[in-house]
CSV table of C-alpha atoms in Angstrom, one decimal:
chain,number,residue,atom,x,y,z
A,1,MET,CA,25.4,-6.9,41.1
A,2,CYS,CA,25.6,-4.9,37.4
A,3,ILE,CA,22.3,-4.3,35.0
A,4,ALA,CA,24.4,-7.4,32.5
A,5,GLN,CA,24.0,-9.9,35.8
A,6,ALA,CA,20.7,-9.0,36.8
A,7,CYS,CA,19.4,-9.2,32.7
A,8,LEU,CA,21.6,-12.8,33.0
A,9,ILE,CA,19.1,-14.0,36.2
A,10,ARG,CA,15.9,-12.7,34.3
A,11,LYS,CA,16.7,-14.4,31.7
A,12,TRP,CA,17.8,-16.8,32.4
A,13,ASN,CA,15.2,-20.7,32.6
A,14,GLY,CA,16.4,-21.2,36.6
A,15,SER,CA,17.5,-24.9,35.6
A,16,ILE,CA,20.9,-25.7,37.0
A,17,ALA,CA,23.5,-28.4,36.0
A,18,PRO,CA,24.2,-30.9,38.0
A,19,ALA,CA,27.5,-31.1,39.0
A,20,GLY,CA,29.4,-32.7,36.5
A,21,THR,CA,26.6,-32.4,33.9
A,22,VAL,CA,26.7,-29.9,30.7
A,23,PRO,CA,23.5,-28.1,30.7
A,24,PRO,CA,22.0,-27.4,27.3
A,25,ALA,CA,23.8,-25.8,24.9
A,26,ALA,CA,21.1,-22.8,24.8
A,27,ASP,CA,21.6,-22.6,28.9
A,28,ALA,CA,25.9,-22.9,29.2
A,29,ASN,CA,26.8,-20.2,28.7
A,30,ARG,CA,24.6,-18.3,30.8
A,31,ILE,CA,25.2,-20.4,33.3
A,32,ILE,CA,28.6,-20.2,33.4
A,33,LEU,CA,28.4,-16.5,33.2
A,34,LEU,CA,26.2,-16.8,36.6
A,35,ARG,CA,28.7,-18.9,38.1
A,36,SER,CA,31.4,-17.0,37.5
A,37,CYS,CA,29.7,-13.6,38.6
A,38,THR,CA,30.1,-12.1,42.4
A,39,LEU,CA,27.4,-12.4,43.0
A,40,LYS,CA,25.8,-10.4,46.6
A,41,LEU,CA,22.7,-10.7,46.8
A,42,ILE,CA,19.9,-11.6,44.0
A,43,ILE,CA,16.6,-9.5,44.0
A,44,PHE,CA,13.4,-11.2,42.1
A,45,ASP,CA,11.1,-9.2,40.6
A,46,CYS,CA,7.4,-9.8,41.7
A,47,ASP,CA,4.8,-9.5,39.1
A,48,GLY,CA,5.7,-11.6,36.3
A,49,THR,CA,8.7,-13.1,37.2
A,50,LEU,CA,8.8,-14.4,39.9
A,51,ILE,CA,5.4,-15.2,40.4
A,52,LEU,CA,3.3,-15.7,36.6
A,53,SER,CA,0.7,-12.8,37.6
A,54,GLY,CA,0.2,-10.9,33.9
A,55,ASP,CA,-3.6,-13.0,33.5
A,56,LEU,CA,-4.6,-11.8,36.9
A,57,HIS,CA,-4.1,-7.8,36.2
A,58,PHE,CA,-6.0,-8.2,32.9
A,59,ALA,CA,-8.8,-9.8,34.1
A,60,ALA,CA,-8.3,-7.4,37.4
A,61,LEU,CA,-8.5,-4.2,34.5
A,62,SER,CA,-10.8,-5.8,32.4
A,63,ASP,CA,-13.1,-6.2,34.5
A,64,ALA,CA,-12.6,-2.6,36.3
A,65,CYS,CA,-12.9,-1.1,32.4
A,66,ALA,CA,-15.9,-3.7,31.6
A,67,ALA,CA,-17.1,-1.4,35.0
A,68,GLN,CA,-17.6,1.7,33.0
A,69,GLY,CA,-18.6,0.4,29.7
A,70,ALA,CA,-14.6,0.0,28.3
A,71,ALA,CA,-13.1,-2.8,26.8
A,72,LEU,CA,-9.0,-3.5,27.2
A,73,SER,CA,-7.9,-5.3,24.8
A,74,ARG,CA,-5.3,-8.2,25.6
A,75,ASP,CA,-2.6,-6.6,22.5
A,76,TRP,CA,-2.7,-3.7,23.9
A,77,TYR,CA,-2.6,-4.6,27.7
A,78,ASP,CA,0.6,-6.6,26.9
A,79,ALA,CA,2.2,-4.1,24.6
A,80,ARG,CA,2.9,-2.2,27.9
A,81,ALA,CA,2.9,-5.5,30.5
A,82,GLY,CA,5.7,-4.1,33.8
A,83,LEU,CA,4.1,-0.7,33.4
A,84,ALA,CA,2.7,-0.1,37.2
A,85,ARG,CA,-1.2,0.6,37.4
A,86,ASP,CA,-0.8,4.5,37.5
A,87,ALA,CA,1.6,4.5,34.5
A,88,LEU,CA,-0.9,2.2,32.8
A,89,LEU,CA,-3.7,3.6,33.5
A,90,ALA,CA,-2.2,6.8,32.0
A,91,GLU,CA,-1.0,5.8,28.9
A,92,MET,CA,-5.4,4.1,28.6
A,93,GLY,CA,-6.2,7.9,29.1
A,94,LYS,CA,-3.9,8.6,25.8
A,95,THR,CA,-5.4,5.9,23.8
A,96,GLN,CA,-9.7,5.7,25.2
A,97,GLY,CA,-9.7,9.4,26.2
A,98,ASP,CA,-10.8,11.7,29.3
A,99,GLY,CA,-14.2,9.0,29.7
A,100,LEU,CA,-13.1,6.2,32.1
A,101,ASP,CA,-12.8,7.9,36.2
A,102,ARG,CA,-9.2,7.0,36.6
A,103,ALA,CA,-9.6,6.7,40.2
A,104,ARG,CA,-12.3,4.7,40.3
A,105,LEU,CA,-10.5,2.7,37.7
A,106,VAL,CA,-7.7,2.2,40.4
A,107,ARG,CA,-9.7,1.8,43.0
A,108,ASP,CA,-11.7,-1.3,41.2
A,109,SER,CA,-8.6,-3.0,39.9
A,110,ILE,CA,-6.7,-3.4,43.0
A,111,ALA,CA,-10.0,-4.7,44.2
A,112,GLN,CA,-10.5,-7.6,41.5
A,113,THR,CA,-6.4,-8.0,41.8
A,114,ILE,CA,-6.8,-8.7,45.3
A,115,ALA,CA,-10.3,-10.6,45.2
A,116,ARG,CA,-8.0,-13.0,42.6
A,117,ALA,CA,-4.8,-13.5,44.2
A,118,ALA,CA,-5.7,-16.9,44.3
A,119,GLU,CA,-5.3,-17.1,40.8
A,120,ALA,CA,-1.3,-16.4,40.7
A,121,ALA,CA,0.7,-19.1,40.5
A,122,PRO,CA,4.4,-19.2,41.1
A,123,ASN,CA,7.0,-19.2,37.6
A,124,PRO,CA,8.2,-22.6,38.2
A,125,ALA,CA,11.9,-21.7,36.8
A,126,VAL,CA,12.0,-19.2,38.7
A,127,ALA,CA,10.9,-20.8,41.8
A,128,ARG,CA,14.0,-23.5,41.4
A,129,LEU,CA,16.4,-21.5,40.6
A,130,ALA,CA,15.5,-18.9,44.5
A,131,ARG,CA,15.2,-22.6,46.4
A,132,SER,CA,18.7,-23.2,44.6
A,133,LEU,CA,20.1,-20.6,45.6
A,134,SER,CA,18.0,-20.6,48.8
A,135,GLY,CA,21.2,-20.0,51.8
A,136,LEU,CA,23.9,-19.3,49.3
A,137,LEU,CA,23.2,-15.4,48.6
A,138,PRO,CA,21.2,-13.0,50.3
A,139,MET,CA,17.3,-12.6,48.2
A,140,ALA,CA,14.6,-10.2,48.5
A,141,VAL,CA,11.7,-9.6,46.7
A,142,ALA,CA,10.9,-6.4,44.8
A,143,THR,CA,7.1,-5.1,43.1
A,144,ASN,CA,5.6,-1.7,42.0
A,145,SER,CA,2.8,-3.2,43.1
A,146,GLU,CA,0.4,-1.5,45.4
A,147,GLY,CA,0.8,-2.9,49.2
A,148,ALA,CA,-2.4,-4.2,49.6
A,149,VAL,CA,-1.7,-6.2,46.0
A,150,ALA,CA,2.0,-7.4,47.1
A,151,HIS,CA,0.3,-8.3,50.3
A,152,ALA,CA,-2.7,-10.1,48.5
A,153,LEU,CA,0.2,-11.7,45.9
């Protein structure tokens, strides 16, 4: 699968038009392109794609920061969506300075994420897509989350 096809699937809203119907204009080209692709498998990203977990991760990291007397801005966090925890904390070190115990932030934010795992919800559009393709193509889930977090979610 080429990167363009992967981006297409990620941006697609997950609706599949029943045979003989015309999808909404905004989705028509995407569906035609998806159906014309020669896909061998689909790999879904977990956080933020298959599972709506942005609020959960923000709350967990925010609580971990608060335990050290620091505040985490939602705008700052959202601007770095998709970064792995280590990369996100490295960025935080650049803006917050070295006053935070990074190892403790990692431990505390992982523990908070696991404790809040029940707050995560499937992304309805991507779940519909996965169900509609079930049995047609091999599928897998990938994540840059830590193993314990991935298992909890």
